[in-house]
């Protein structure tokens, strides 16, 4: 689930209460996609003499987990050395005080303005802007001066990637393009949800061009699904995410997945009810009557019960109220709910990216040790082959008068077997025609001694390899 515009509005509202005037004391980078700011908020006069409080502000531009909220504890760090962007922020922001926290209307963008005096004797202040763009895989953290000149960013976006918005040092910051929709083949701005009416929504539903959900290429692969009412809202209303759109539809029809074609055949009052619910939900953006809720799926694990977060919102989620196996939890703070929902997910993701190459090396070494163990066991099993070489060599010496140089093989009676045995056998021996009986016997004795020497070393090698394999498997288990 992604953070939408109205959730960011609830987060920014709490920040204005807690962080306005706070001093930025330190800046760290927990993962490659995130930064964290430690802010000290001084005590508010008239609160009984209580001291100030430290807050950790967590800002992430992760492609799937982008967000910005306050966290309860200092986040752990993967890298010990700070990257250049963090050093840049430390240079200009440490010691500065947060002056304003702004959000462009219905955009997933937050802007923190922080400043400090030029000198202790001067009242003139220098200000900087930290712009947080929470936009999925396009998320970024951009640091600008007061005039909007980019000083640095977490992700550099060059002109070869985006001509409209180049995010690089010494380039003027350009905000994201305005949200637009297509109606009757015309591109126009999206509707303001706080003032939308039934006639506008009904007109959007009648436009068959904007209802198309798939491109012709995708349509050839699979037939397009009938458009749903919540999809109509996300395409035509400013800042409406799938979650808030489904909530508005559920409050209207008691079914979040209602199809547009089913609404078109009903009475007009349904469009009026839908527009009223849209205005009621979107009015929270201005009146700040937040009611943060976290939806959790409950799963039984023996005697214990595990809760898995499903969704969060700064308003009442009626669509989950009667879903079996689901619990809706209320909280006074949207920041607390976001901290609970993500609960170190990005840290685990970052750690997995560090563990993956190490795990691959260990798995390769484990496979190599297993193959080596098989080979060593095969070498241990050649004791019978060594005995055969010795037997053949001794038979050649005993029957050397019967063997002529140039023969490729010879069959000799094995008189070393038990004489009482009635089935004494003959032994066929392969010969090297270049040598006589003594020469071939010496060759076989050399092979016998070589195998015997190897057999004395194999048990120690097997023990060493088993120790290495156990160590590797323990390391792999620790990485899980």
Short mmCIF file of C-alpha atoms in Angstrom, two decimals, residues 209-407:
data_model
loop_
_atom_site.label_atom_id
_atom_site.label_comp_id
_atom_site.label_asym_id
_atom_site.label_seq_id
_atom_site.Cartn_x
_atom_site.Cartn_y
_atom_site.Cartn_z
CA UNK A 209 -13.16 7.16 -24.07
CA UNK A 210 -11.92 7.82 -20.53
CA UNK A 211 -13.41 4.55 -19.30
CA UNK A 212 -10.96 2.45 -21.34
CA UNK A 213 -8.66 0.63 -18.93
CA UNK A 214 -6.33 -1.21 -21.26
CA UNK A 215 -4.35 -0.31 -24.33
CA UNK A 216 -5.11 -2.09 -27.66
CA UNK A 217 -1.97 -4.18 -27.23
CA UNK A 218 -3.12 -5.45 -23.84
CA UNK A 219 -6.66 -5.91 -25.06
CA UNK A 220 -5.45 -8.43 -27.63
CA UNK A 221 -3.91 -10.51 -24.86
CA UNK A 222 -6.91 -10.44 -22.52
CA UNK A 223 -10.37 -8.88 -22.72
CA UNK A 224 -10.71 -5.60 -20.77
CA UNK A 225 -12.57 -5.78 -17.48
CA UNK A 226 -15.69 -3.63 -17.02
CA UNK A 227 -14.67 -0.33 -15.39
CA UNK A 228 -15.43 0.04 -11.71
CA UNK A 229 -16.76 3.10 -9.98
CA UNK A 230 -13.70 3.61 -7.79
CA UNK A 231 -11.50 3.59 -10.92
CA UNK A 232 -13.65 6.40 -12.31
CA UNK A 233 -12.95 8.46 -9.19
CA UNK A 234 -9.16 7.88 -9.27
CA UNK A 235 -9.00 8.99 -12.92
CA UNK A 236 -11.00 12.19 -12.56
CA UNK A 237 -10.50 13.49 -8.99
CA UNK A 238 -7.44 15.24 -7.58
CA UNK A 239 -5.44 13.19 -5.09
CA UNK A 240 -7.88 10.27 -4.94
CA UNK A 241 -6.08 6.99 -4.34
CA UNK A 242 -7.73 3.57 -4.81
CA UNK A 243 -8.31 3.28 -1.04
CA UNK A 244 -10.21 6.54 -0.55
CA UNK A 245 -12.08 5.99 -3.84
CA UNK A 246 -13.21 2.53 -2.69
CA UNK A 247 -14.28 4.03 0.64
CA UNK A 248 -16.46 6.63 -1.09
CA UNK A 249 -18.05 3.95 -3.31
CA UNK A 250 -18.62 1.61 -0.35
CA UNK A 251 -20.37 4.33 1.65
CA UNK A 252 -22.62 4.91 -1.35
CA UNK A 253 -23.44 1.41 -2.61
CA UNK A 254 -22.26 -0.89 0.27
CA UNK A 255 -19.95 -2.53 -2.32
CA UNK A 256 -16.50 -1.10 -3.01
CA UNK A 257 -16.28 -2.96 -6.36
CA UNK A 258 -19.48 -1.56 -7.91
CA UNK A 259 -19.32 -1.36 -11.73
CA UNK A 260 -19.93 1.91 -13.56
CA UNK A 261 -22.47 0.29 -15.87
CA UNK A 262 -24.56 -0.76 -12.88
CA UNK A 263 -24.73 2.82 -11.62
CA UNK A 264 -25.73 4.28 -14.99
CA UNK A 265 -29.02 2.38 -14.97
CA UNK A 266 -30.03 3.51 -11.47
CA UNK A 267 -31.67 6.68 -10.28
CA UNK A 268 -29.80 9.98 -10.30
CA UNK A 269 -29.85 10.30 -6.51
CA UNK A 270 -27.08 7.68 -6.35
CA UNK A 271 -24.71 10.06 -8.13
CA UNK A 272 -25.73 12.75 -5.66
CA UNK A 273 -25.01 10.39 -2.76
CA UNK A 274 -21.62 9.50 -4.25
CA UNK A 275 -20.70 13.17 -4.74
CA UNK A 276 -21.73 13.88 -1.13
CA UNK A 277 -19.51 11.08 0.18
CA UNK A 278 -16.60 12.29 -1.95
CA UNK A 279 -16.99 15.82 -0.60
CA UNK A 280 -17.29 14.53 2.97
CA UNK A 281 -14.10 12.47 2.75
CA UNK A 282 -12.09 15.13 0.94
CA UNK A 283 -13.21 17.87 3.36
CA UNK A 284 -10.81 16.33 5.89
CA UNK A 285 -8.01 17.87 3.84
CA UNK A 286 -9.17 21.32 5.01
CA UNK A 287 -10.91 20.79 8.37
CA UNK A 288 -8.28 18.32 9.74
CA UNK A 289 -10.83 16.23 11.63
CA UNK A 290 -8.60 13.19 11.39
CA UNK A 291 -9.59 9.74 12.63
CA UNK A 292 -6.53 7.57 11.88
CA UNK A 293 -7.22 3.84 11.58
CA UNK A 294 -5.07 0.79 10.94
CA UNK A 295 -6.59 -2.37 9.48
CA UNK A 296 -5.00 -5.68 10.50
CA UNK A 297 -5.63 -9.27 9.42
CA UNK A 298 -5.72 -11.67 12.36
CA UNK A 299 -4.13 -15.10 12.00
CA UNK A 300 -4.03 -17.83 14.64
CA UNK A 301 -0.64 -19.39 15.34
CA UNK A 302 -1.36 -22.04 17.94
CA UNK A 303 -2.26 -20.26 21.15
CA UNK A 304 -0.96 -16.92 19.88
CA UNK A 305 -2.59 -14.51 17.44
CA UNK A 306 -0.62 -12.66 14.78
CA UNK A 307 -1.82 -9.36 13.28
CA UNK A 308 -0.68 -8.46 9.76
CA UNK A 309 -1.25 -4.79 8.72
CA UNK A 310 -3.43 -4.41 5.61
CA UNK A 311 -4.28 -0.73 5.21
CA UNK A 312 -4.14 2.67 6.93
CA UNK A 313 -6.05 5.90 6.48
CA UNK A 314 -6.70 9.17 8.37
CA UNK A 315 -10.48 8.55 8.18
CA UNK A 316 -12.92 5.81 9.25
CA UNK A 317 -12.55 2.76 6.99
CA UNK A 318 -16.13 1.51 6.85
CA UNK A 319 -15.32 -0.89 4.01
CA UNK A 320 -13.40 -3.13 6.46
CA UNK A 321 -15.86 -2.89 9.35
CA UNK A 322 -17.68 -6.17 8.58
CA UNK A 323 -14.88 -8.16 6.93
CA UNK A 324 -14.30 -11.43 8.87
CA UNK A 325 -10.86 -12.02 10.35
CA UNK A 326 -10.00 -8.31 10.26
CA UNK A 327 -9.44 -5.88 13.10
CA UNK A 328 -9.66 -2.08 12.79
CA UNK A 329 -7.48 -0.20 15.28
CA UNK A 330 -7.96 3.47 16.11
CA UNK A 331 -5.10 5.84 16.97
CA UNK A 332 -4.83 9.54 17.77
CA UNK A 333 -1.75 9.89 15.53
CA UNK A 334 -1.28 9.13 11.84
CA UNK A 335 2.49 9.07 12.36
CA UNK A 336 2.17 6.31 14.96
CA UNK A 337 0.03 4.21 12.62
CA UNK A 338 2.52 4.60 9.78
CA UNK A 339 5.34 3.60 12.11
CA UNK A 340 3.36 0.50 13.15
CA UNK A 341 2.42 -0.38 9.57
CA UNK A 342 5.90 -0.25 8.11
CA UNK A 343 7.64 -1.51 11.30
CA UNK A 344 11.17 -1.87 9.91
CA UNK A 345 10.02 -3.28 6.57
CA UNK A 346 12.49 -1.10 4.70
CA UNK A 347 15.28 -2.12 7.08
CA UNK A 348 14.54 -5.79 6.39
CA UNK A 349 14.47 -5.06 2.66
CA UNK A 350 17.81 -3.25 2.86
CA UNK A 351 19.34 -6.02 4.94
CA UNK A 352 18.13 -8.57 2.39
CA UNK A 353 19.93 -6.66 -0.37
CA UNK A 354 23.11 -6.91 1.73
CA UNK A 355 22.56 -10.56 2.63
CA UNK A 356 21.79 -11.72 -0.93
CA UNK A 357 25.35 -11.59 -2.36
CA UNK A 358 26.79 -13.12 0.83
CA UNK A 359 24.17 -15.87 0.72
CA UNK A 360 25.02 -16.59 -2.91
CA UNK A 361 28.72 -16.99 -2.09
CA UNK A 362 27.95 -19.27 0.84
CA UNK A 363 25.56 -21.39 -1.23
CA UNK A 364 28.23 -21.81 -3.91
CA UNK A 365 30.78 -22.83 -1.29
CA UNK A 366 28.29 -25.22 0.30
CA UNK A 367 27.63 -26.95 -3.02
CA UNK A 368 31.37 -27.22 -3.60
CA UNK A 369 31.90 -28.77 -0.16
CA UNK A 370 29.12 -31.29 -0.78
CA UNK A 371 30.65 -32.33 -4.09
CA UNK A 372 34.04 -32.63 -2.39
CA UNK A 373 32.51 -34.84 0.31
CA UNK A 374 31.17 -37.20 -2.36
CA UNK A 375 34.56 -37.37 -4.09
CA UNK A 376 36.34 -38.09 -0.81
CA UNK A 377 33.92 -40.89 -0.04
CA UNK A 378 34.62 -42.33 -3.48
CA UNK A 379 38.36 -42.18 -2.81
CA UNK A 380 37.80 -43.94 0.50
CA UNK A 381 36.05 -46.74 -1.34
CA UNK A 382 39.08 -47.51 -3.56
CA UNK A 383 40.75 -49.66 -0.88
CA UNK A 384 39.52 -52.75 -2.73
CA UNK A 385 41.04 -51.41 -5.96
CA UNK A 386 44.40 -50.96 -4.20
CA UNK A 387 44.25 -54.56 -3.01
CA UNK A 388 43.56 -55.69 -6.57
CA UNK A 389 46.63 -53.83 -7.89
CA UNK A 390 48.80 -55.52 -5.27
CA UNK A 391 47.38 -58.94 -6.08
CA UNK A 392 47.97 -58.50 -9.82
CA UNK A 393 51.55 -57.31 -9.22
CA UNK A 394 52.38 -60.27 -7.00
CA UNK A 395 50.83 -62.71 -9.48
CA UNK A 396 52.97 -61.22 -12.26
CA UNK A 397 56.13 -61.72 -10.20
CA UNK A 398 55.11 -65.28 -9.32
CA UNK A 399 54.37 -66.16 -12.95
CA UNK A 400 56.95 -63.96 -14.61
CA UNK A 401 58.29 -66.89 -16.65
CA UNK A 402 54.86 -67.24 -18.29
CA UNK A 403 54.63 -63.55 -19.33
CA UNK A 404 56.32 -62.30 -22.47
CA UNK A 405 57.06 -58.68 -23.38
CA UNK A 406 54.62 -57.41 -25.99
CA UNK A 407 51.51 -59.04 -24.51
#
